[in-house]
């Protein structure tokens, strides 16, 4: 461009060049405007996803309330109903038996009735169970009520993370699914704290509240679009997806991706239990089952259920201070994990978590070695409490929530029901095995128990490094493609 032409442009006299400049400016301005509009639409679209997640995690809060019910009520229930220790032990443990049965049936229920239908079923079982506990005058009705609440939370433990994973955009899926574990922790903590202030019958009635909120909220949230697509309900599928993404959002590409994935799956024969060991699904099942085994066999239920007794064995005059410290650590660390999971990724978080569990177990085990050898006795309680707090913090940030997130992501929708039921059953079976054997192992060797759990933590790190794919930032369909390529 000559000097004269530049002057003409400045005066606006060379219309041809001025028009070209304007043509270049307009798309840029339009792009900025579109970007601002897109941000507004994104913020609006997230509201329904967040509301739907809030409703779903009421089931997680109920899960925590059921688990935390027996600890603060033991003495009062035994006194009021004249129960023996064996009868109360049955009341406490039958929850796990009910949860195992609920886990076995959770996949079939959610596949037949939908994710919302499964949550309704769970809530009804929990309500029936709490009412039975409230009206009980002896061990029989008390156990029936506990069994029903166990069945309900067995279904909740599968369907809540699956529903959240299926409705969430990929950039929020990890954090929102982790809310499942956060609300379990909060529910358990709330139950434990208020249980020492109110009667066991009143505490049972408080267990109804999250179920009622859930049942009411289900009337206003959409069904999982992926389940609707699998069920062949095309119109409802698109309506649900549009509702979740916002009225002004173009869902064409996402809907097409989901439909293509569903169509590819529908040509396959109906999944059977023996299909889970086939090459096609073997990798996903191995990952899901192994993560649940590692989650339980690092000893969380033994250490968590008997933390107070562990502190006393280590030399503390009372275990209450250590137990209160655990409650204070769990919730904020779980919140931190919720924030980090979509920033750091699943693999780094679970490996860092397992490393922290290893350190916590080694410190606690070493405290018992020192006590047994009468060495540095003033340091024994410090090491024990510090080790358990490190353990609980490390578990809460990764090993607690991440296996549930990965479980909700890695299975194709045609086997999600049956595979998810298997994984949840393994989890509950592991929970029972660890809580049942913990006291026997501690009687055999207190340091040996914690060193054994530390060995499982190391094995977890190796397994995750070798076998578990990173699912952060991928759609569920992209995750399936990634696993198929690596199989």
Short mmCIF file of C-alpha atoms in Angstrom, two decimals:
data_model
loop_
_atom_site.label_atom_id
_atom_site.label_comp_id
_atom_site.label_asym_id
_atom_site.label_seq_id
_atom_site.Cartn_x
_atom_site.Cartn_y
_atom_site.Cartn_z
CA UNK A 1 0.00 0.00 0.00
CA UNK A 2 1.38 3.43 -1.00
CA UNK A 3 1.60 6.48 1.29
CA UNK A 4 -1.13 8.17 -0.72
CA UNK A 5 -3.44 5.17 -0.30
CA UNK A 6 -2.87 5.19 3.50
CA UNK A 7 -3.82 8.89 3.62
CA UNK A 8 -6.91 8.18 1.54
CA UNK A 9 -7.94 5.43 3.99
CA UNK A 10 -7.45 7.77 6.96
CA UNK A 11 -9.70 10.35 5.26
CA UNK A 12 -12.16 7.60 4.29
CA UNK A 13 -11.77 8.41 0.59
CA UNK A 14 -10.52 5.01 -0.63
CA UNK A 15 -13.80 3.15 -0.07
CA UNK A 16 -12.57 -0.16 -1.46
CA UNK A 17 -9.83 -0.54 1.17
CA UNK A 18 -12.02 0.89 3.93
CA UNK A 19 -14.69 -1.70 3.16
CA UNK A 20 -12.11 -4.50 3.33
CA UNK A 21 -10.96 -3.29 6.75
CA UNK A 22 -14.55 -3.17 7.95
CA UNK A 23 -15.14 -6.70 6.65
CA UNK A 24 -12.16 -7.88 8.70
CA UNK A 25 -13.36 -6.09 11.85
CA UNK A 26 -16.96 -7.32 11.76
CA UNK A 27 -16.27 -11.06 12.16
CA UNK A 28 -13.92 -10.29 15.06
CA UNK A 29 -16.55 -8.18 16.80
CA UNK A 30 -19.17 -10.81 16.07
CA UNK A 31 -16.89 -13.49 17.51
CA UNK A 32 -16.42 -11.49 20.73
CA UNK A 33 -20.17 -10.94 21.00
CA UNK A 34 -20.82 -14.62 20.32
CA UNK A 35 -18.26 -15.54 22.99
CA UNK A 36 -19.98 -13.32 25.57
CA UNK A 37 -23.34 -14.82 24.65
CA UNK A 38 -21.90 -18.30 24.83
CA UNK A 39 -20.56 -17.64 28.35
CA UNK A 40 -24.02 -16.49 29.42
CA UNK A 41 -25.62 -19.59 27.93
CA UNK A 42 -23.04 -21.86 29.56
CA UNK A 43 -23.73 -20.34 32.97
CA UNK A 44 -27.49 -20.76 32.42
CA UNK A 45 -27.13 -24.35 31.21
CA UNK A 46 -25.12 -25.40 34.24
CA UNK A 47 -27.99 -24.50 36.57
CA UNK A 48 -30.10 -27.55 35.68
CA UNK A 49 -27.08 -29.87 35.88
CA UNK A 50 -26.21 -28.46 39.32
CA UNK A 51 -29.80 -28.70 40.53
CA UNK A 52 -30.13 -32.28 39.27
CA UNK A 53 -26.86 -33.16 41.01
CA UNK A 54 -28.09 -31.59 44.26
CA UNK A 55 -31.24 -33.71 44.14
CA UNK A 56 -29.28 -36.90 43.39
CA UNK A 57 -26.73 -36.40 46.19
CA UNK A 58 -29.57 -36.29 48.72
CA UNK A 59 -29.30 -40.06 48.24
CA UNK A 60 -25.61 -39.84 49.14
CA UNK A 61 -26.45 -37.86 52.28
CA UNK A 62 -28.96 -40.57 53.16
CA UNK A 63 -26.21 -43.17 52.62
CA UNK A 64 -24.01 -41.36 55.15
CA UNK A 65 -26.88 -40.95 57.62
CA UNK A 66 -27.55 -44.71 57.58
CA UNK A 67 -23.87 -45.60 58.03
CA UNK A 68 -23.41 -43.10 60.86
CA UNK A 69 -26.59 -44.02 62.75
CA UNK A 70 -25.40 -46.94 64.89
CA UNK A 71 -22.29 -45.34 66.47
CA UNK A 72 -23.96 -42.61 68.59
CA UNK A 73 -27.06 -44.69 69.43
CA UNK A 74 -25.50 -47.93 70.69
CA UNK A 75 -25.88 -47.37 74.42
CA UNK A 76 -29.36 -45.82 74.27
CA UNK A 77 -30.84 -48.48 71.97
CA UNK A 78 -29.38 -51.28 74.09
CA UNK A 79 -30.77 -49.67 77.25
CA UNK A 80 -34.26 -48.85 75.92
CA UNK A 81 -34.84 -52.17 74.15
CA UNK A 82 -32.80 -54.30 76.55
CA UNK A 83 -30.59 -55.68 73.74
CA UNK A 84 -27.55 -57.85 74.30
CA UNK A 85 -24.25 -56.94 72.67
CA UNK A 86 -24.78 -59.75 70.15
CA UNK A 87 -28.25 -58.40 69.25
CA UNK A 88 -26.91 -54.88 68.73
CA UNK A 89 -24.01 -56.25 66.69
CA UNK A 90 -26.57 -57.93 64.43
CA UNK A 91 -28.39 -54.60 64.12
CA UNK A 92 -25.18 -52.86 63.10
CA UNK A 93 -23.95 -55.48 60.62
CA UNK A 94 -27.26 -56.28 58.91
CA UNK A 95 -27.01 -52.91 57.15
CA UNK A 96 -24.10 -54.31 55.11
CA UNK A 97 -26.05 -57.47 54.24
CA UNK A 98 -28.96 -55.38 52.97
CA UNK A 99 -26.53 -53.19 51.01
CA UNK A 100 -25.01 -56.28 49.34
CA UNK A 101 -28.45 -57.37 48.14
CA UNK A 102 -29.25 -53.83 46.98
CA UNK A 103 -25.93 -53.73 45.13
CA UNK A 104 -26.69 -56.99 43.32
CA UNK A 105 -30.05 -55.65 42.09
CA UNK A 106 -29.07 -51.99 41.59
CA UNK A 107 -28.02 -52.35 37.96
CA UNK A 108 -31.16 -54.21 36.92
CA UNK A 109 -33.43 -51.77 38.74
CA UNK A 110 -31.77 -48.73 37.16
CA UNK A 111 -31.79 -50.34 33.69
CA UNK A 112 -35.49 -51.28 33.92
CA UNK A 113 -36.95 -48.22 35.66
CA UNK A 114 -34.38 -45.59 34.76
CA UNK A 115 -31.96 -43.75 37.01
CA UNK A 116 -34.76 -41.68 38.55
CA UNK A 117 -36.86 -44.79 39.09
CA UNK A 118 -33.99 -46.48 40.93
CA UNK A 119 -33.55 -43.45 43.19
CA UNK A 120 -37.29 -43.45 43.97
CA UNK A 121 -37.12 -47.14 44.84
CA UNK A 122 -34.12 -46.56 47.12
CA UNK A 123 -35.80 -43.66 48.90
CA UNK A 124 -38.96 -45.71 49.53
CA UNK A 125 -36.93 -48.56 51.02
CA UNK A 126 -35.05 -46.13 53.27
CA UNK A 127 -38.27 -44.43 54.43
CA UNK A 128 -39.81 -47.83 55.24
CA UNK A 129 -36.66 -48.82 57.11
CA UNK A 130 -36.49 -45.65 59.21
CA UNK A 131 -40.17 -45.94 60.17
CA UNK A 132 -39.61 -49.57 61.21
CA UNK A 133 -36.68 -48.47 63.40
CA UNK A 134 -38.77 -45.67 64.92
CA UNK A 135 -41.69 -47.95 65.84
CA UNK A 136 -39.57 -50.91 66.93
CA UNK A 137 -40.05 -52.30 70.43
CA UNK A 138 -37.64 -55.19 70.07
CA UNK A 139 -34.77 -56.60 68.05
CA UNK A 140 -36.84 -58.06 65.17
CA UNK A 141 -38.44 -54.89 63.81
CA UNK A 142 -35.21 -52.99 64.51
CA UNK A 143 -33.26 -55.43 62.32
CA UNK A 144 -35.91 -55.39 59.58
CA UNK A 145 -35.72 -51.59 59.45
CA UNK A 146 -31.91 -51.63 59.35
CA UNK A 147 -31.97 -54.21 56.56
CA UNK A 148 -34.36 -52.06 54.49
CA UNK A 149 -32.19 -48.96 54.87
CA UNK A 150 -29.18 -51.10 53.89
CA UNK A 151 -30.95 -52.25 50.73
CA UNK A 152 -31.80 -48.65 49.87
CA UNK A 153 -28.26 -47.35 50.24
CA UNK A 154 -26.93 -50.35 48.30
CA UNK A 155 -28.92 -49.12 45.30
CA UNK A 156 -28.01 -45.48 46.00
CA UNK A 157 -24.30 -46.32 46.02
CA UNK A 158 -24.57 -47.39 42.36
CA UNK A 159 -27.21 -45.17 40.81
CA UNK A 160 -26.21 -41.75 42.22
CA UNK A 161 -22.69 -41.56 40.70
CA UNK A 162 -23.93 -43.14 37.45
CA UNK A 163 -26.76 -40.60 37.08
CA UNK A 164 -24.45 -37.65 37.79
CA UNK A 165 -21.83 -38.92 35.31
CA UNK A 166 -24.47 -39.37 32.58
CA UNK A 167 -25.97 -35.88 32.88
CA UNK A 168 -22.77 -33.86 33.40
CA UNK A 169 -20.70 -32.09 30.72
CA UNK A 170 -17.22 -33.59 30.51
CA UNK A 171 -15.47 -30.59 32.11
CA UNK A 172 -17.62 -30.84 35.26
CA UNK A 173 -18.21 -34.59 35.48
CA UNK A 174 -15.37 -35.47 37.85
CA UNK A 175 -16.08 -32.73 40.38
CA UNK A 176 -19.84 -33.29 40.39
CA UNK A 177 -19.49 -37.06 40.74
CA UNK A 178 -17.11 -36.54 43.67
CA UNK A 179 -19.95 -34.73 45.47
CA UNK A 180 -21.35 -38.22 46.02
CA UNK A 181 -18.49 -39.04 48.42
CA UNK A 182 -18.58 -35.57 49.99
CA UNK A 183 -22.25 -35.90 50.88
CA UNK A 184 -21.71 -39.41 52.28
CA UNK A 185 -19.03 -37.96 54.59
CA UNK A 186 -21.25 -35.01 55.58
CA UNK A 187 -24.27 -37.26 56.18
CA UNK A 188 -22.24 -39.55 58.40
CA UNK A 189 -20.70 -36.64 60.34
CA UNK A 190 -24.08 -34.94 60.88
CA UNK A 191 -25.63 -38.19 62.06
CA UNK A 192 -22.76 -38.75 64.47
CA UNK A 193 -22.89 -35.22 65.90
CA UNK A 194 -26.63 -34.79 66.38
CA UNK A 195 -26.99 -38.40 67.54
CA UNK A 196 -25.34 -37.43 70.81
CA UNK A 197 -27.89 -34.63 71.33
CA UNK A 198 -31.22 -36.28 70.48
CA UNK A 199 -32.86 -39.66 71.12
CA UNK A 200 -32.32 -42.61 68.80
CA UNK A 201 -35.98 -42.49 67.72
CA UNK A 202 -35.75 -38.81 66.79
CA UNK A 203 -32.49 -39.48 64.95
CA UNK A 204 -34.31 -42.15 62.93
CA UNK A 205 -36.92 -39.56 61.91
CA UNK A 206 -34.18 -37.19 60.72
CA UNK A 207 -33.19 -39.93 58.26
CA UNK A 208 -36.50 -39.35 56.47
CA UNK A 209 -35.62 -35.76 55.52
CA UNK A 210 -33.12 -36.42 52.67
CA UNK A 211 -35.46 -39.06 51.21
CA UNK A 212 -38.40 -36.64 51.18
CA UNK A 213 -36.28 -33.89 49.56
CA UNK A 214 -35.08 -36.43 46.98
CA UNK A 215 -38.58 -37.66 46.10
CA UNK A 216 -39.82 -34.07 45.75
CA UNK A 217 -36.80 -33.00 43.69
CA UNK A 218 -37.12 -35.94 41.27
CA UNK A 219 -40.36 -34.37 40.02
CA UNK A 220 -38.40 -31.44 38.56
CA UNK A 221 -35.22 -32.96 37.11
CA UNK A 222 -34.78 -34.81 33.79
CA UNK A 223 -34.03 -38.49 33.38
CA UNK A 224 -30.55 -39.47 32.20
CA UNK A 225 -30.44 -38.71 28.44
CA UNK A 226 -28.18 -41.73 27.84
CA UNK A 227 -30.66 -44.06 29.51
CA UNK A 228 -33.53 -42.57 27.48
CA UNK A 229 -31.53 -43.05 24.26
CA UNK A 230 -30.81 -46.66 25.19
CA UNK A 231 -34.51 -47.20 25.96
CA UNK A 232 -35.40 -45.92 22.46
CA UNK A 233 -37.27 -42.86 23.73
CA UNK A 234 -35.89 -40.50 21.09
CA UNK A 235 -38.10 -37.47 21.73
CA UNK A 236 -37.66 -37.58 25.52
CA UNK A 237 -33.92 -38.08 25.05
CA UNK A 238 -33.55 -34.83 23.12
CA UNK A 239 -35.85 -32.92 25.47
CA UNK A 240 -33.86 -34.09 28.51
CA UNK A 241 -30.51 -33.27 26.91
CA UNK A 242 -31.73 -29.82 25.83
CA UNK A 243 -33.03 -29.13 29.35
CA UNK A 244 -29.66 -30.06 30.84
CA UNK A 245 -27.60 -28.02 28.37
CA UNK A 246 -29.84 -24.94 28.18
CA UNK A 247 -32.60 -23.95 25.75
CA UNK A 248 -30.28 -21.92 23.50
CA UNK A 249 -27.47 -24.48 23.36
CA UNK A 250 -26.95 -26.47 20.17
CA UNK A 251 -27.06 -30.13 21.25
CA UNK A 252 -26.79 -31.60 17.75
CA UNK A 253 -23.21 -32.86 18.01
CA UNK A 254 -23.56 -34.27 21.53
CA UNK A 255 -26.88 -35.94 20.72
CA UNK A 256 -25.43 -37.47 17.57
CA UNK A 257 -22.39 -38.76 19.46
CA UNK A 258 -24.60 -40.40 22.09
CA UNK A 259 -26.90 -41.93 19.46
CA UNK A 260 -24.00 -43.34 17.44
CA UNK A 261 -22.56 -44.90 20.58
CA UNK A 262 -25.95 -46.40 21.55
CA UNK A 263 -26.53 -47.75 18.02
CA UNK A 264 -23.11 -49.41 18.02
CA UNK A 265 -23.95 -51.09 21.32
CA UNK A 266 -27.48 -52.17 20.33
CA UNK A 267 -26.22 -54.52 17.62
CA UNK A 268 -24.45 -56.52 20.33
CA UNK A 269 -26.29 -59.33 22.13
CA UNK A 270 -27.76 -58.60 25.58
CA UNK A 271 -25.03 -58.55 28.21
CA UNK A 272 -24.75 -61.60 30.49
CA UNK A 273 -22.65 -62.07 33.60
CA UNK A 274 -20.20 -64.30 31.70
CA UNK A 275 -19.62 -61.49 29.17
CA UNK A 276 -17.83 -59.50 31.87
CA UNK A 277 -14.80 -61.78 31.59
CA UNK A 278 -14.63 -61.45 27.81
CA UNK A 279 -11.81 -59.51 26.15
CA UNK A 280 -14.22 -56.77 25.10
CA UNK A 281 -15.21 -55.83 28.65
CA UNK A 282 -12.48 -57.52 30.67
CA UNK A 283 -10.29 -54.43 30.99
CA UNK A 284 -13.12 -52.21 32.25
CA UNK A 285 -14.27 -54.86 34.74
CA UNK A 286 -10.71 -55.46 35.95
CA UNK A 287 -10.23 -51.73 36.56
CA UNK A 288 -13.58 -51.27 38.31
CA UNK A 289 -13.33 -54.35 40.55
CA UNK A 290 -9.66 -53.82 41.42
CA UNK A 291 -10.14 -50.19 42.43
CA UNK A 292 -12.97 -51.19 44.78
CA UNK A 293 -10.84 -53.98 46.27
CA UNK A 294 -7.96 -51.57 46.87
CA UNK A 295 -10.32 -48.91 48.26
CA UNK A 296 -11.55 -51.31 50.94
CA UNK A 297 -8.39 -53.31 51.64
CA UNK A 298 -6.30 -50.28 52.54
CA UNK A 299 -8.43 -50.69 55.68
CA UNK A 300 -10.75 -47.68 55.70
CA UNK A 301 -13.70 -49.36 57.38
CA UNK A 302 -11.58 -50.99 60.06
CA UNK A 303 -9.66 -47.80 60.84
CA UNK A 304 -12.75 -45.59 60.56
CA UNK A 305 -15.12 -47.78 62.61
CA UNK A 306 -12.62 -48.46 65.39
CA UNK A 307 -10.57 -45.24 65.37
CA UNK A 308 -11.40 -44.44 69.00
CA UNK A 309 -10.30 -47.89 70.18
CA UNK A 310 -7.14 -47.65 68.04
CA UNK A 311 -6.16 -44.38 69.75
CA UNK A 312 -6.72 -45.89 73.18
CA UNK A 313 -4.55 -48.90 72.28
CA UNK A 314 -1.83 -46.49 71.16
CA UNK A 315 -1.78 -44.90 74.61
CA UNK A 316 -4.28 -42.00 74.54
CA UNK A 317 -6.36 -41.67 77.70
CA UNK A 318 -9.49 -41.21 75.57
CA UNK A 319 -10.20 -41.70 71.90
CA UNK A 320 -12.75 -38.88 71.67
CA UNK A 321 -10.22 -36.16 70.83
CA UNK A 322 -8.76 -38.17 67.95
CA UNK A 323 -12.23 -39.06 66.67
CA UNK A 324 -13.27 -35.39 66.68
CA UNK A 325 -10.08 -34.52 64.79
CA UNK A 326 -10.98 -37.10 62.14
CA UNK A 327 -14.43 -35.52 61.70
CA UNK A 328 -12.81 -32.08 61.32
CA UNK A 329 -10.34 -33.34 58.69
CA UNK A 330 -12.68 -35.41 56.51
CA UNK A 331 -15.10 -32.81 55.17
CA UNK A 332 -12.69 -30.01 54.08
CA UNK A 333 -10.27 -32.50 52.51
CA UNK A 334 -13.11 -34.16 50.58
CA UNK A 335 -14.13 -30.67 49.36
CA UNK A 336 -10.55 -30.12 48.18
CA UNK A 337 -10.66 -33.43 46.30
CA UNK A 338 -13.88 -32.32 44.61
CA UNK A 339 -12.11 -29.19 43.34
CA UNK A 340 -8.92 -30.98 42.24
CA UNK A 341 -10.35 -33.99 40.42
CA UNK A 342 -11.14 -32.08 37.21
CA UNK A 343 -7.94 -30.04 37.43
CA UNK A 344 -5.35 -32.69 38.32
CA UNK A 345 -7.07 -35.73 36.81
CA UNK A 346 -8.13 -39.08 38.27
CA UNK A 347 -4.81 -40.95 38.02
CA UNK A 348 -2.54 -38.42 39.79
CA UNK A 349 -5.09 -37.84 42.55
CA UNK A 350 -5.57 -41.53 43.37
CA UNK A 351 -1.81 -42.22 43.29
CA UNK A 352 -1.03 -39.26 45.57
CA UNK A 353 -3.84 -40.43 47.84
CA UNK A 354 -2.44 -43.98 48.00
CA UNK A 355 0.99 -42.53 48.80
CA UNK A 356 -0.49 -40.60 51.73
CA UNK A 357 -2.28 -43.74 52.94
CA UNK A 358 1.04 -45.61 52.84
CA UNK A 359 2.69 -42.89 54.95
CA UNK A 360 -0.18 -42.80 57.45
CA UNK A 361 -0.18 -46.59 57.87
CA UNK A 362 3.60 -46.69 58.33
CA UNK A 363 3.50 -43.99 61.02
CA UNK A 364 0.65 -45.67 62.90
CA UNK A 365 2.24 -49.12 62.63
CA UNK A 366 5.55 -47.71 63.85
CA UNK A 367 3.81 -46.16 66.88
CA UNK A 368 2.69 -49.65 67.94
CA UNK A 369 6.20 -51.03 67.38
CA UNK A 370 7.64 -48.32 69.66
CA UNK A 371 4.97 -49.01 72.29
CA UNK A 372 5.70 -52.74 72.19
CA UNK A 373 9.42 -52.10 72.65
CA UNK A 374 8.81 -49.37 75.30
CA UNK A 375 10.77 -46.87 73.19
CA UNK A 376 10.02 -43.13 72.87
CA UNK A 377 6.71 -43.65 74.68
CA UNK A 378 5.94 -39.92 74.70
CA UNK A 379 5.94 -40.00 70.87
CA UNK A 380 3.65 -43.04 70.52
CA UNK A 381 0.28 -41.18 70.81
CA UNK A 382 1.55 -38.39 68.55
CA UNK A 383 2.58 -40.86 65.83
CA UNK A 384 -0.67 -42.81 66.16
CA UNK A 385 -2.97 -39.78 65.94
CA UNK A 386 -0.81 -38.11 63.27
CA UNK A 387 -0.66 -41.31 61.21
CA UNK A 388 -4.43 -41.86 61.32
CA UNK A 389 -5.15 -38.20 60.46
CA UNK A 390 -2.75 -38.38 57.49
CA UNK A 391 -4.44 -41.64 56.48
CA UNK A 392 -7.97 -40.17 56.68
CA UNK A 393 -6.96 -36.99 54.84
CA UNK A 394 -5.23 -38.96 52.07
CA UNK A 395 -8.17 -41.36 51.71
CA UNK A 396 -10.71 -38.52 51.60
CA UNK A 397 -8.94 -36.67 48.79
CA UNK A 398 -8.58 -39.59 46.38
CA UNK A 399 -9.11 -43.23 47.35
CA UNK A 400 -12.55 -42.44 48.76
CA UNK A 401 -14.20 -40.60 45.85
CA UNK A 402 -12.15 -41.42 42.73
CA UNK A 403 -12.98 -45.18 42.39
CA UNK A 404 -16.69 -44.25 42.37
CA UNK A 405 -16.06 -41.61 39.69
CA UNK A 406 -14.13 -44.06 37.52
CA UNK A 407 -16.75 -46.77 38.05
CA UNK A 408 -19.40 -44.41 36.67
CA UNK A 409 -17.29 -43.62 33.58
CA UNK A 410 -15.61 -46.78 32.29
CA UNK A 411 -18.47 -49.18 31.48
CA UNK A 412 -20.39 -49.10 28.16
CA UNK A 413 -24.07 -48.45 28.78
CA UNK A 414 -25.12 -51.96 27.64
CA UNK A 415 -23.14 -53.59 30.48
CA UNK A 416 -23.24 -50.71 32.95
CA UNK A 417 -26.07 -52.26 34.94
CA UNK A 418 -24.61 -55.73 35.40
CA UNK A 419 -20.98 -54.55 35.68
CA UNK A 420 -21.88 -51.75 38.07
CA UNK A 421 -23.80 -54.18 40.29
CA UNK A 422 -20.74 -56.46 40.41
CA UNK A 423 -18.41 -53.60 41.31
CA UNK A 424 -20.71 -52.28 44.06
CA UNK A 425 -21.17 -55.81 45.44
CA UNK A 426 -17.38 -56.22 45.60
CA UNK A 427 -17.14 -52.89 47.44
CA UNK A 428 -19.72 -53.83 50.07
CA UNK A 429 -18.26 -57.31 50.47
CA UNK A 430 -14.84 -55.77 51.04
CA UNK A 431 -16.31 -53.33 53.55
CA UNK A 432 -17.80 -56.21 55.53
CA UNK A 433 -14.59 -58.28 55.36
CA UNK A 434 -12.34 -55.44 56.56
CA UNK A 435 -14.65 -54.30 59.38
CA UNK A 436 -15.15 -57.91 60.52
CA UNK A 437 -11.46 -58.86 60.53
CA UNK A 438 -9.96 -55.62 61.87
CA UNK A 439 -10.17 -56.47 65.57
CA UNK A 440 -8.87 -60.00 64.97
CA UNK A 441 -5.91 -58.62 63.03
CA UNK A 442 -5.18 -56.02 65.72
CA UNK A 443 -5.18 -58.80 68.34
CA UNK A 444 -2.74 -60.77 66.17
CA UNK A 445 -0.39 -57.82 65.50
CA UNK A 446 -1.25 -54.12 65.64
CA UNK A 447 1.81 -52.99 63.63
CA UNK A 448 1.39 -55.91 61.23
CA UNK A 449 -2.20 -54.83 60.50
CA UNK A 450 -1.17 -51.33 59.44
CA UNK A 451 1.86 -52.54 57.51
CA UNK A 452 -0.41 -54.93 55.59
CA UNK A 453 -2.74 -52.04 54.70
CA UNK A 454 0.31 -50.02 53.57
CA UNK A 455 1.24 -52.86 51.20
CA UNK A 456 -2.19 -52.57 49.55
CA UNK A 457 -1.58 -48.81 49.14
CA UNK A 458 1.69 -49.46 47.29
CA UNK A 459 -0.03 -52.06 45.10
CA UNK A 460 -2.70 -49.46 44.28
CA UNK A 461 -0.09 -47.02 42.98
CA UNK A 462 1.46 -49.69 40.72
CA UNK A 463 -1.94 -50.85 39.43
CA UNK A 464 -3.18 -47.32 38.63
CA UNK A 465 0.08 -46.44 36.88
CA UNK A 466 -0.12 -49.56 34.68
CA UNK A 467 -3.84 -50.12 34.08
CA UNK A 468 -6.08 -47.13 34.72
CA UNK A 469 -6.62 -44.64 31.85
CA UNK A 470 -7.01 -40.91 32.50
CA UNK A 471 -10.67 -39.97 31.97
CA UNK A 472 -10.46 -36.26 32.75
CA UNK A 473 -11.86 -34.04 30.01
CA UNK A 474 -13.26 -36.92 27.92
CA UNK A 475 -16.87 -37.70 27.08
CA UNK A 476 -18.14 -41.11 28.17
CA UNK A 477 -18.06 -42.20 24.53
CA UNK A 478 -14.41 -41.11 24.15
CA UNK A 479 -13.51 -43.07 27.29
CA UNK A 480 -15.04 -46.25 25.82
CA UNK A 481 -13.06 -45.77 22.60
CA UNK A 482 -9.85 -45.25 24.60
CA UNK A 483 -10.37 -48.45 26.63
CA UNK A 484 -11.18 -50.47 23.48
CA UNK A 485 -7.94 -49.31 21.84
CA UNK A 486 -5.86 -50.31 24.86
CA UNK A 487 -7.59 -53.66 25.40
#
